[in-house]
Amino acid sequence: MADDAGLETPLCSEQFGSGEARGCRAAADGSLQWEVGGWRWWGLSRAFTVKPEGRDAGEVGAPGAPSPPLSGLQAVFLPQGFPDSVSPDYLPYQLWDSVQAFASSLSGSLATQAVLLGIGVGNAKATVSAATATWLVKDSTGMLGRIVFAWWKGSKLDCNAKQWRLFADILNDVAMFLEIMAPVYPICFTMTVSTSNLAKCIVSVAGGATRAALTVHQARRNNMADVSAKDSSQETLVNLAGLLVSLLMLPLVSGCPGFSLGCFFFLTALHIYANYRAVRALVMETLNEGRLRLVLKHYLQRGEVLDPTAANRMEPLWTGFWPAPSLSLGVPLHRLVSSVFELQQLVEGHQESYLLCWDQSRNQVQVVLNQKAGPKTILRAATHGLMLGALQGDGPLPAELEELRNRVRAGPKKESWVVVKETHEVLDMLFPKFLKGLQDAGWKTEKHQLEVDEWRATWLLSPKKKVL
């Protein structure tokens, strides 16, 4: 009876990551019997035995080191410790990303076939030198475009990673469409494929940079390298599947340009839809200007702070198509003042580590940051600038701001610096509550994704100056 009780009572247990725990029981001969994790899911629970040390080496038992409950495919294609080692949005994003990569692989095969046809593959009159010259012009155009785009927009890709990710994939579809249409107009072939390659190189910069930013978001155990490596493995598998399907598809469409173009449009629609779903699945927990604008507007109108899931669901993915106040953080001081009087006006009322200038006519806010300005100061400055924009809107506002808006509209037009000074006093009451609400809702306020330039300044302030 004692032996039976020993088999039933677990001596200890273990689990791999967040998987199901398995127990260990004492066998009648003194050995340890471990459950094999995962088999219980299918009603096939079994055990293996680990012999105690000192036994005859000739005795053969079950393996002494049990395999982790992750299946072989999961171990190959998912980061170690999944799902706890990655963000909650990892799986839905990767699934839709795999769908878009598969569609893009098939579209790319159609585009490559069209480019090779245009260069002269299969045409006895085509020369090697002409094809080489076309290829060199195409590649050199793309290389120059890659350098220029990285210089022009490189610092902005982190701030709006989702929007640029979607932009890159749509631009890739445009590039492949140009490649497919290039053989139709042979006289413009070189110019067309060069433009296409220029677009693809921009896609390479924007897509690669935003993928790196998303990897930082997804990695939760300082495991960026593992997340990136497994993403590469997933993409390789999807591209291999696309290659095999392309080998079957290309012979069917090669003799029918209309059918080939129809397949391309179908795959492009699937590609854009999957990209949209993938980007929409992301839940970024840091604030950029778009998310801060949404959260602040909701807070001013309803007194509640949106959580990251709700705000990301509402965040626009197409930027630049709606009117919004222009917010510039980290501008040089010499751009805003040219005299001692203007400097005194700008500094008056500012007890924080930033100076704010508001152009009411253009609804433009420019912020000069102090050398000691930290992330919370920058977040307050951005909140201040967006709150000024709300004064020109028509939505409901808290009582303090509503009263200020009514005074601004009813009386003679005030100087911008006077309004800024008054909003400082309102913000002193509102911002601490707003900041606590952000933290309670799950936002990471110790860092941000606001676009901030590198200019910093110092100036004489009252001794009440605060540094957040």
mmCIF file with all atom_site columns, N, CA and C in Angstrom, residues 401-466:
data_model
loop_
_atom_site.group_PDB
_atom_site.id
_atom_site.type_symbol
_atom_site.label_atom_id
_atom_site.label_alt_id
_atom_site.label_comp_id
_atom_site.label_asym_id
_atom_site.label_entity_id
_atom_site.label_seq_id
_atom_site.pdbx_PDB_ins_code
_atom_site.Cartn_x
_atom_site.Cartn_y
_atom_site.Cartn_z
_atom_site.occupancy
_atom_site.B_iso_or_equiv
_atom_site.pdbx_formal_charge
_atom_site.auth_seq_id
_atom_site.auth_comp_id
_atom_site.auth_asym_id
_atom_site.auth_atom_id
_atom_site.pdbx_PDB_model_num
ATOM 1   N N  . LEU A 1 401 ? -10.039 74.426 -19.228 1.00 0.00 ? 401 LEU A N  1
ATOM 2   C CA . LEU A 1 401 ? -9.714  74.728 -20.625 1.00 0.00 ? 401 LEU A CA 1
ATOM 3   C C  . LEU A 1 401 ? -10.902 75.340 -21.348 1.00 0.00 ? 401 LEU A C  1
ATOM 4   N N  . GLU A 1 402 ? -12.098 74.900 -21.011 1.00 0.00 ? 402 GLU A N  1
ATOM 5   C CA . GLU A 1 402 ? -13.300 75.461 -21.645 1.00 0.00 ? 402 GLU A CA 1
ATOM 6   C C  . GLU A 1 402 ? -13.415 76.952 -21.323 1.00 0.00 ? 402 GLU A C  1
ATOM 7   N N  . GLU A 1 403 ? -13.136 77.304 -20.070 1.00 0.00 ? 403 GLU A N  1
ATOM 8   C CA . GLU A 1 403 ? -13.175 78.705 -19.680 1.00 0.00 ? 403 GLU A CA 1
ATOM 9   C C  . GLU A 1 403 ? -12.113 79.514 -20.419 1.00 0.00 ? 403 GLU A C  1
ATOM 10  N N  . LEU A 1 404 ? -10.936 78.946 -20.554 1.00 0.00 ? 404 LEU A N  1
ATOM 11  C CA . LEU A 1 404 ? -9.864  79.637 -21.273 1.00 0.00 ? 404 LEU A CA 1
ATOM 12  C C  . LEU A 1 404 ? -10.216 79.800 -22.746 1.00 0.00 ? 404 LEU A C  1
ATOM 13  N N  . ARG A 1 405 ? -10.788 78.754 -23.355 1.00 0.00 ? 405 ARG A N  1
ATOM 14  C CA . ARG A 1 405 ? -11.175 78.852 -24.764 1.00 0.00 ? 405 ARG A CA 1
ATOM 15  C C  . ARG A 1 405 ? -12.247 79.922 -24.963 1.00 0.00 ? 405 ARG A C  1
ATOM 16  N N  . ASN A 1 406 ? -13.196 79.996 -24.057 1.00 0.00 ? 406 ASN A N  1
ATOM 17  C CA . ASN A 1 406 ? -14.250 81.010 -24.181 1.00 0.00 ? 406 ASN A CA 1
ATOM 18  C C  . ASN A 1 406 ? -13.673 82.415 -24.048 1.00 0.00 ? 406 ASN A C  1
ATOM 19  N N  . ARG A 1 407 ? -12.719 82.603 -23.135 1.00 0.00 ? 407 ARG A N  1
ATOM 20  C CA . ARG A 1 407 ? -12.104 83.923 -22.975 1.00 0.00 ? 407 ARG A CA 1
ATOM 21  C C  . ARG A 1 407 ? -11.301 84.308 -24.217 1.00 0.00 ? 407 ARG A C  1
ATOM 22  N N  . VAL A 1 408 ? -10.610 83.323 -24.796 1.00 0.00 ? 408 VAL A N  1
ATOM 23  C CA . VAL A 1 408 ? -9.808  83.600 -25.989 1.00 0.00 ? 408 VAL A CA 1
ATOM 24  C C  . VAL A 1 408 ? -10.705 83.984 -27.166 1.00 0.00 ? 408 VAL A C  1
ATOM 25  N N  . ARG A 1 409 ? -11.858 83.305 -27.278 1.00 0.00 ? 409 ARG A N  1
ATOM 26  C CA . ARG A 1 409 ? -12.746 83.573 -28.410 1.00 0.00 ? 409 ARG A CA 1
ATOM 27  C C  . ARG A 1 409 ? -13.579 84.832 -28.218 1.00 0.00 ? 409 ARG A C  1
ATOM 28  N N  . ALA A 1 410 ? -13.963 85.106 -26.975 1.00 0.00 ? 410 ALA A N  1
ATOM 29  C CA . ALA A 1 410 ? -14.882 86.227 -26.731 1.00 0.00 ? 410 ALA A CA 1
ATOM 30  C C  . ALA A 1 410 ? -14.175 87.575 -26.760 1.00 0.00 ? 410 ALA A C  1
ATOM 31  N N  . GLY A 1 411 ? -13.026 87.670 -26.127 1.00 0.00 ? 411 GLY A N  1
ATOM 32  C CA . GLY A 1 411 ? -12.343 88.949 -26.014 1.00 0.00 ? 411 GLY A CA 1
ATOM 33  C C  . GLY A 1 411 ? -11.491 89.242 -27.229 1.00 0.00 ? 411 GLY A C  1
ATOM 34  N N  . PRO A 1 412 ? -10.762 90.350 -27.171 1.00 0.00 ? 412 PRO A N  1
ATOM 35  C CA . PRO A 1 412 ? -9.834  90.673 -28.263 1.00 0.00 ? 412 PRO A CA 1
ATOM 36  C C  . PRO A 1 412 ? -8.742  89.607 -28.345 1.00 0.00 ? 412 PRO A C  1
ATOM 37  N N  . LYS A 1 413 ? -8.221  89.443 -29.536 1.00 0.00 ? 413 LYS A N  1
ATOM 38  C CA . LYS A 1 413 ? -7.228  88.392 -29.748 1.00 0.00 ? 413 LYS A CA 1
ATOM 39  C C  . LYS A 1 413 ? -5.991  88.638 -28.898 1.00 0.00 ? 413 LYS A C  1
ATOM 40  N N  . LYS A 1 414 ? -5.652  87.613 -28.090 1.00 0.00 ? 414 LYS A N  1
ATOM 41  C CA . LYS A 1 414 ? -4.525  87.748 -27.188 1.00 0.00 ? 414 LYS A CA 1
ATOM 42  C C  . LYS A 1 414 ? -3.236  87.359 -27.896 1.00 0.00 ? 414 LYS A C  1
ATOM 43  N N  . GLU A 1 415 ? -2.144  87.873 -27.346 1.00 0.00 ? 415 GLU A N  1
ATOM 44  C CA . GLU A 1 415 ? -0.841  87.433 -27.820 1.00 0.00 ? 415 GLU A CA 1
ATOM 45  C C  . GLU A 1 415 ? -0.674  85.949 -27.507 1.00 0.00 ? 415 GLU A C  1
ATOM 46  N N  . SER A 1 416 ? 0.016   85.243 -28.412 1.00 0.00 ? 416 SER A N  1
ATOM 47  C CA . SER A 1 416 ? 0.171   83.805 -28.234 1.00 0.00 ? 416 SER A CA 1
ATOM 48  C C  . SER A 1 416 ? 0.888   83.482 -26.940 1.00 0.00 ? 416 SER A C  1
ATOM 49  N N  . TRP A 1 417 ? 1.893   84.302 -26.580 1.00 0.00 ? 417 TRP A N  1
ATOM 50  C CA . TRP A 1 417 ? 2.656   83.985 -25.376 1.00 0.00 ? 417 TRP A CA 1
ATOM 51  C C  . TRP A 1 417 ? 1.817   84.130 -24.123 1.00 0.00 ? 417 TRP A C  1
ATOM 52  N N  . VAL A 1 418 ? 0.784   84.974 -24.157 1.00 0.00 ? 418 VAL A N  1
ATOM 53  C CA . VAL A 1 418 ? -0.115  85.126 -23.015 1.00 0.00 ? 418 VAL A CA 1
ATOM 54  C C  . VAL A 1 418 ? -0.956  83.855 -22.848 1.00 0.00 ? 418 VAL A C  1
ATOM 55  N N  . VAL A 1 419 ? -1.470  83.333 -23.966 1.00 0.00 ? 419 VAL A N  1
ATOM 56  C CA . VAL A 1 419 ? -2.266  82.102 -23.919 1.00 0.00 ? 419 VAL A CA 1
ATOM 57  C C  . VAL A 1 419 ? -1.402  80.938 -23.441 1.00 0.00 ? 419 VAL A C  1
ATOM 58  N N  . VAL A 1 420 ? -0.173  80.872 -23.933 1.00 0.00 ? 420 VAL A N  1
ATOM 59  C CA . VAL A 1 420 ? 0.738   79.799 -23.520 1.00 0.00 ? 420 VAL A CA 1
ATOM 60  C C  . VAL A 1 420 ? 0.978   79.863 -22.019 1.00 0.00 ? 420 VAL A C  1
ATOM 61  N N  . LYS A 1 421 ? 1.164   81.082 -21.493 1.00 0.00 ? 421 LYS A N  1
ATOM 62  C CA . LYS A 1 421 ? 1.392   81.249 -20.060 1.00 0.00 ? 421 LYS A CA 1
ATOM 63  C C  . LYS A 1 421 ? 0.198   80.751 -19.260 1.00 0.00 ? 421 LYS A C  1
ATOM 64  N N  . GLU A 1 422 ? -1.016  81.046 -19.722 1.00 0.00 ? 422 GLU A N  1
ATOM 65  C CA . GLU A 1 422 ? -2.219  80.620 -19.003 1.00 0.00 ? 422 GLU A CA 1
ATOM 66  C C  . GLU A 1 422 ? -2.402  79.104 -19.085 1.00 0.00 ? 422 GLU A C  1
ATOM 67  N N  . THR A 1 423 ? -2.063  78.501 -20.227 1.00 0.00 ? 423 THR A N  1
ATOM 68  C CA . THR A 1 423 ? -2.199  77.045 -20.345 1.00 0.00 ? 423 THR A CA 1
ATOM 69  C C  . THR A 1 423 ? -1.183  76.323 -19.467 1.00 0.00 ? 423 THR A C  1
ATOM 70  N N  . HIS A 1 424 ? -0.048  76.960 -19.195 1.00 0.00 ? 424 HIS A N  1
ATOM 71  C CA . HIS A 1 424 ? 0.917   76.374 -18.256 1.00 0.00 ? 424 HIS A CA 1
ATOM 72  C C  . HIS A 1 424 ? 0.255   76.133 -16.904 1.00 0.00 ? 424 HIS A C  1
ATOM 73  N N  . GLU A 1 425 ? -0.521  77.133 -16.449 1.00 0.00 ? 425 GLU A N  1
ATOM 74  C CA . GLU A 1 425 ? -1.171  77.017 -15.145 1.00 0.00 ? 425 GLU A CA 1
ATOM 75  C C  . GLU A 1 425 ? -2.210  75.897 -15.152 1.00 0.00 ? 425 GLU A C  1
ATOM 76  N N  . VAL A 1 426 ? -2.952  75.769 -16.257 1.00 0.00 ? 426 VAL A N  1
ATOM 77  C CA . VAL A 1 426 ? -3.935  74.686 -16.366 1.00 0.00 ? 426 VAL A CA 1
ATOM 78  C C  . VAL A 1 426 ? -3.234  73.340 -16.409 1.00 0.00 ? 426 VAL A C  1
ATOM 79  N N  . LEU A 1 427 ? -2.129  73.279 -17.156 1.00 0.00 ? 427 LEU A N  1
ATOM 80  C CA . LEU A 1 427 ? -1.424  72.018 -17.312 1.00 0.00 ? 427 LEU A CA 1
ATOM 81  C C  . LEU A 1 427 ? -0.788  71.555 -16.003 1.00 0.00 ? 427 LEU A C  1
ATOM 82  N N  . ASP A 1 428 ? -0.426  72.501 -15.151 1.00 0.00 ? 428 ASP A N  1
ATOM 83  C CA . ASP A 1 428 ? 0.119   72.132 -13.838 1.00 0.00 ? 428 ASP A CA 1
ATOM 84  C C  . ASP A 1 428 ? -0.876  71.287 -13.047 1.00 0.00 ? 428 ASP A C  1
ATOM 85  N N  . MET A 1 429 ? -2.162  71.507 -13.261 1.00 0.00 ? 429 MET A N  1
ATOM 86  C CA . MET A 1 429 ? -3.186  70.726 -12.568 1.00 0.00 ? 429 MET A CA 1
ATOM 87  C C  . MET A 1 429 ? -3.542  69.448 -13.333 1.00 0.00 ? 429 MET A C  1
ATOM 88  N N  . LEU A 1 430 ? -3.584  69.522 -14.672 1.00 0.00 ? 430 LEU A N  1
ATOM 89  C CA . LEU A 1 430 ? -4.050  68.389 -15.465 1.00 0.00 ? 430 LEU A CA 1
ATOM 90  C C  . LEU A 1 430 ? -2.976  67.333 -15.711 1.00 0.00 ? 430 LEU A C  1
ATOM 91  N N  . PHE A 1 431 ? -1.736  67.762 -15.950 1.00 0.00 ? 431 PHE A N  1
ATOM 92  C CA . PHE A 1 431 ? -0.743  66.796 -16.418 1.00 0.00 ? 431 PHE A CA 1
ATOM 93  C C  . PHE A 1 431 ? -0.408  65.706 -15.398 1.00 0.00 ? 431 PHE A C  1
ATOM 94  N N  . PRO A 1 432 ? -0.240  66.016 -14.091 1.00 0.00 ? 432 PRO A N  1
ATOM 95  C CA . PRO A 1 432 ? 0.034   64.917 -13.151 1.00 0.00 ? 432 PRO A CA 1
ATOM 96  C C  . PRO A 1 432 ? -1.044  63.834 -13.162 1.00 0.00 ? 432 PRO A C  1
ATOM 97  N N  . LYS A 1 433 ? -2.315  64.234 -13.255 1.00 0.00 ? 433 LYS A N  1
ATOM 98  C CA . LYS A 1 433 ? -3.404  63.252 -13.326 1.00 0.00 ? 433 LYS A CA 1
ATOM 99  C C  . LYS A 1 433 ? -3.341  62.472 -14.636 1.00 0.00 ? 433 LYS A C  1
ATOM 100 N N  . PHE A 1 434 ? -3.056  63.188 -15.721 1.00 0.00 ? 434 PHE A N  1
ATOM 101 C CA . PHE A 1 434 ? -2.968  62.535 -17.032 1.00 0.00 ? 434 PHE A CA 1
ATOM 102 C C  . PHE A 1 434 ? -1.808  61.540 -17.063 1.00 0.00 ? 434 PHE A C  1
ATOM 103 N N  . LEU A 1 435 ? -0.669  61.930 -16.500 1.00 0.00 ? 435 LEU A N  1
ATOM 104 C CA . LEU A 1 435 ? 0.500   61.050 -16.480 1.00 0.00 ? 435 LEU A CA 1
ATOM 105 C C  . LEU A 1 435 ? 0.223   59.797 -15.661 1.00 0.00 ? 435 LEU A C  1
ATOM 106 N N  . LYS A 1 436 ? -0.411  59.947 -14.508 1.00 0.00 ? 436 LYS A N  1
ATOM 107 C CA . LYS A 1 436 ? -0.751  58.779 -13.682 1.00 0.00 ? 436 LYS A CA 1
ATOM 108 C C  . LYS A 1 436 ? -1.753  57.886 -14.409 1.00 0.00 ? 436 LYS A C  1
ATOM 109 N N  . GLY A 1 437 ? -2.694  58.507 -15.113 1.00 0.00 ? 437 GLY A N  1
ATOM 110 C CA . GLY A 1 437 ? -3.656  57.718 -15.884 1.00 0.00 ? 437 GLY A CA 1
ATOM 111 C C  . GLY A 1 437 ? -2.983  56.908 -16.981 1.00 0.00 ? 437 GLY A C  1
ATOM 112 N N  . LEU A 1 438 ? -1.992  57.517 -17.628 1.00 0.00 ? 438 LEU A N  1
ATOM 113 C CA . LEU A 1 438 ? -1.236  56.787 -18.651 1.00 0.00 ? 438 LEU A CA 1
ATOM 114 C C  . LEU A 1 438 ? -0.543  55.568 -18.053 1.00 0.00 ? 438 LEU A C  1
ATOM 115 N N  . GLN A 1 439 ? 0.102   55.759 -16.922 1.00 0.00 ? 439 GLN A N  1
ATOM 116 C CA . GLN A 1 439 ? 0.821   54.655 -16.287 1.00 0.00 ? 439 GLN A CA 1
ATOM 117 C C  . GLN A 1 439 ? -0.128  53.566 -15.811 1.00 0.00 ? 439 GLN A C  1
ATOM 118 N N  . ASP A 1 440 ? -1.258  53.950 -15.250 1.00 0.00 ? 440 ASP A N  1
ATOM 119 C CA . ASP A 1 440 ? -2.234  52.964 -14.779 1.00 0.00 ? 440 ASP A CA 1
ATOM 120 C C  . ASP A 1 440 ? -2.855  52.193 -15.939 1.00 0.00 ? 440 ASP A C  1
ATOM 121 N N  . ALA A 1 441 ? -2.971  52.840 -17.101 1.00 0.00 ? 441 ALA A N  1
ATOM 122 C CA . ALA A 1 441 ? -3.571  52.177 -18.263 1.00 0.00 ? 441 ALA A CA 1
ATOM 123 C C  . ALA A 1 441 ? -2.606  51.226 -18.963 1.00 0.00 ? 441 ALA A C  1
ATOM 124 N N  . GLY A 1 442 ? -1.324  51.276 -18.612 1.00 0.00 ? 442 GLY A N  1
ATOM 125 C CA . GLY A 1 442 ? -0.366  50.351 -19.201 1.00 0.00 ? 442 GLY A CA 1
ATOM 126 C C  . GLY A 1 442 ? 0.606   50.972 -20.183 1.00 0.00 ? 442 GLY A C  1
ATOM 127 N N  . TRP A 1 443 ? 0.612   52.303 -20.298 1.00 0.00 ? 443 TRP A N  1
ATOM 128 C CA . TRP A 1 443 ? 1.560   52.965 -21.191 1.00 0.00 ? 443 TRP A CA 1
ATOM 129 C C  . TRP A 1 443 ? 2.931   53.061 -20.525 1.00 0.00 ? 443 TRP A C  1
ATOM 130 N N  . LYS A 1 444 ? 3.981   52.936 -21.333 1.00 0.00 ? 444 LYS A N  1
ATOM 131 C CA . LYS A 1 444 ? 5.353   53.063 -20.845 1.00 0.00 ? 444 LYS A CA 1
ATOM 132 C C  . LYS A 1 444 ? 5.784   54.516 -21.008 1.00 0.00 ? 444 LYS A C  1
ATOM 133 N N  . THR A 1 445 ? 5.718   55.268 -19.907 1.00 0.00 ? 445 THR A N  1
ATOM 134 C CA . THR A 1 445 ? 6.011   56.698 -19.975 1.00 0.00 ? 445 THR A CA 1
ATOM 135 C C  . THR A 1 445 ? 7.481   57.012 -19.743 1.00 0.00 ? 445 THR A C  1
ATOM 136 N N  . GLU A 1 446 ? 8.277   55.999 -19.378 1.00 0.00 ? 446 GLU A N  1
ATOM 137 C CA . GLU A 1 446 ? 9.696   56.249 -19.178 1.00 0.00 ? 446 GLU A CA 1
ATOM 138 C C  . GLU A 1 446 ? 10.442  56.386 -20.501 1.00 0.00 ? 446 GLU A C  1
ATOM 139 N N  . LYS A 1 447 ? 9.772   56.051 -21.600 1.00 0.00 ? 447 LYS A N  1
ATOM 140 C CA . LYS A 1 447 ? 10.332  56.261 -22.933 1.00 0.00 ? 447 LYS A CA 1
ATOM 141 C C  . LYS A 1 447 ? 9.195   56.617 -23.875 1.00 0.00 ? 447 LYS A C  1
ATOM 142 N N  . HIS A 1 448 ? 9.527   57.099 -25.041 1.00 0.00 ? 448 HIS A N  1
ATOM 143 C CA . HIS A 1 448 ? 8.495   57.531 -25.986 1.00 0.00 ? 448 HIS A CA 1
ATOM 144 C C  . HIS A 1 448 ? 9.015   57.351 -27.411 1.00 0.00 ? 448 HIS A C  1
ATOM 145 N N  . GLN A 1 449 ? 8.119   57.545 -28.369 1.00 0.00 ? 449 GLN A N  1
ATOM 146 C CA . GLN A 1 449 ? 8.473   57.504 -29.781 1.00 0.00 ? 449 GLN A CA 1
ATOM 147 C C  . GLN A 1 449 ? 8.073   58.810 -30.462 1.00 0.00 ? 449 GLN A C  1
ATOM 148 N N  . LEU A 1 450 ? 8.184   59.893 -29.725 1.00 0.00 ? 450 LEU A N  1
ATOM 149 C CA . LEU A 1 450 ? 7.942   61.214 -30.296 1.00 0.00 ? 450 LEU A CA 1
ATOM 150 C C  . LEU A 1 450 ? 9.146   61.640 -31.118 1.00 0.00 ? 450 LEU A C  1
ATOM 151 N N  . GLU A 1 451 ? 8.878   62.343 -32.191 1.00 0.00 ? 451 GLU A N  1
ATOM 152 C CA . GLU A 1 451 ? 9.963   62.811 -33.056 1.00 0.00 ? 451 GLU A CA 1
ATOM 153 C C  . GLU A 1 451 ? 10.595  64.057 -32.439 1.00 0.00 ? 451 GLU A C  1
ATOM 154 N N  . VAL A 1 452 ? 11.840  63.933 -32.007 1.00 0.00 ? 452 VAL A N  1
ATOM 155 C CA . VAL A 1 452 ? 12.530  65.014 -31.311 1.00 0.00 ? 452 VAL A CA 1
ATOM 156 C C  . VAL A 1 452 ? 13.857  65.294 -32.009 1.00 0.00 ? 452 VAL A C  1
ATOM 157 N N  . ASP A 1 453 ? 14.082  66.571 -32.363 1.00 0.00 ? 453 ASP A N  1
ATOM 158 C CA . ASP A 1 453 ? 15.358  66.948 -32.963 1.00 0.00 ? 453 ASP A CA 1
ATOM 159 C C  . ASP A 1 453 ? 16.420  67.092 -31.871 1.00 0.00 ? 453 ASP A C  1
ATOM 160 N N  . GLU A 1 454 ? 17.667  67.291 -32.281 1.00 0.00 ? 454 GLU A N  1
ATOM 161 C CA . GLU A 1 454 ? 18.790  67.250 -31.348 1.00 0.00 ? 454 GLU A CA 1
ATOM 162 C C  . GLU A 1 454 ? 19.137  68.595 -30.726 1.00 0.00 ? 454 GLU A C  1
ATOM 163 N N  . TRP A 1 455 ? 18.460  69.677 -31.114 1.00 0.00 ? 455 TRP A N  1
ATOM 164 C CA . TRP A 1 455 ? 18.788  70.990 -30.560 1.00 0.00 ? 455 TRP A CA 1
ATOM 165 C C  . TRP A 1 455 ? 18.394  71.068 -29.089 1.00 0.00 ? 455 TRP A C  1
ATOM 166 N N  . ARG A 1 456 ? 19.303  71.621 -28.263 1.00 0.00 ? 456 ARG A N  1
ATOM 167 C CA . ARG A 1 456 ? 19.028  71.885 -26.846 1.00 0.00 ? 456 ARG A CA 1
ATOM 168 C C  . ARG A 1 456 ? 19.550  73.276 -26.505 1.00 0.00 ? 456 ARG A C  1
ATOM 169 N N  . ALA A 1 457 ? 19.005  73.887 -25.472 1.00 0.00 ? 457 ALA A N  1
ATOM 170 C CA . ALA A 1 457 ? 19.383  75.258 -25.119 1.00 0.00 ? 457 ALA A CA 1
ATOM 171 C C  . ALA A 1 457 ? 19.367  75.417 -23.611 1.00 0.00 ? 457 ALA A C  1
ATOM 172 N N  . THR A 1 458 ? 19.932  76.509 -23.151 1.00 0.00 ? 458 THR A N  1
ATOM 173 C CA . THR A 1 458 ? 19.850  76.902 -21.740 1.00 0.00 ? 458 THR A CA 1
ATOM 174 C C  . THR A 1 458 ? 19.399  78.351 -21.674 1.00 0.00 ? 458 THR A C  1
ATOM 175 N N  . TRP A 1 459 ? 18.726  78.705 -20.586 1.00 0.00 ? 459 TRP A N  1
ATOM 176 C CA . TRP A 1 459 ? 18.264  80.077 -20.413 1.00 0.00 ? 459 TRP A CA 1
ATOM 177 C C  . TRP A 1 459 ? 18.039  80.313 -18.917 1.00 0.00 ? 459 TRP A C  1
ATOM 178 N N  . LEU A 1 460 ? 17.929  81.585 -18.541 1.00 0.00 ? 460 LEU A N  1
ATOM 179 C CA . LEU A 1 460 ? 17.724  81.946 -17.150 1.00 0.00 ? 460 LEU A CA 1
ATOM 180 C C  . LEU A 1 460 ? 16.240  81.788 -16.803 1.00 0.00 ? 460 LEU A C  1
ATOM 181 N N  . LEU A 1 461 ? 15.993  81.009 -15.757 1.00 0.00 ? 461 LEU A N  1
ATOM 182 C CA . LEU A 1 461 ? 14.620  80.783 -15.335 1.00 0.00 ? 461 LEU A CA 1
ATOM 183 C C  . LEU A 1 461 ? 14.464  81.152 -13.878 1.00 0.00 ? 461 LEU A C  1
ATOM 184 N N  . SER A 1 462 ? 13.229  81.222 -13.443 1.00 0.00 ? 462 SER A N  1
ATOM 185 C CA . SER A 1 462 ? 12.949  81.464 -12.017 1.00 0.00 ? 462 SER A CA 1
ATOM 186 C C  . SER A 1 462 ? 13.403  80.254 -11.220 1.00 0.00 ? 462 SER A C  1
ATOM 187 N N  . PRO A 1 463 ? 13.680  80.407 -9.932  1.00 0.00 ? 463 PRO A N  1
ATOM 188 C CA . PRO A 1 463 ? 14.145  79.292 -9.113  1.00 0.00 ? 463 PRO A CA 1
ATOM 189 C C  . PRO A 1 463 ? 13.122  78.191 -8.937  1.00 0.00 ? 463 PRO A C  1
ATOM 190 N N  . LYS A 1 464 ? 11.882  78.410 -9.403  1.00 0.00 ? 464 LYS A N  1
ATOM 191 C CA . LYS A 1 464 ? 10.849  77.384 -9.278  1.00 0.00 ? 464 LYS A CA 1
ATOM 192 C C  . LYS A 1 464 ? 10.915  76.352 -10.403 1.00 0.00 ? 464 LYS A C  1
ATOM 193 N N  . LYS A 1 465 ? 11.898  76.498 -11.252 1.00 0.00 ? 465 LYS A N  1
ATOM 194 C CA . LYS A 1 465 ? 12.036  75.591 -12.397 1.00 0.00 ? 465 LYS A CA 1
ATOM 195 C C  . LYS A 1 465 ? 12.041  74.135 -11.943 1.00 0.00 ? 465 LYS A C  1
ATOM 196 N N  . LYS A 1 466 ? 11.288  73.301 -12.627 1.00 0.00 ? 466 LYS A N  1
ATOM 197 C CA . LYS A 1 466 ? 11.230  71.869 -12.311 1.00 0.00 ? 466 LYS A CA 1
ATOM 198 C C  . LYS A 1 466 ? 11.817  71.077 -13.468 1.00 0.00 ? 466 LYS A C  1
#
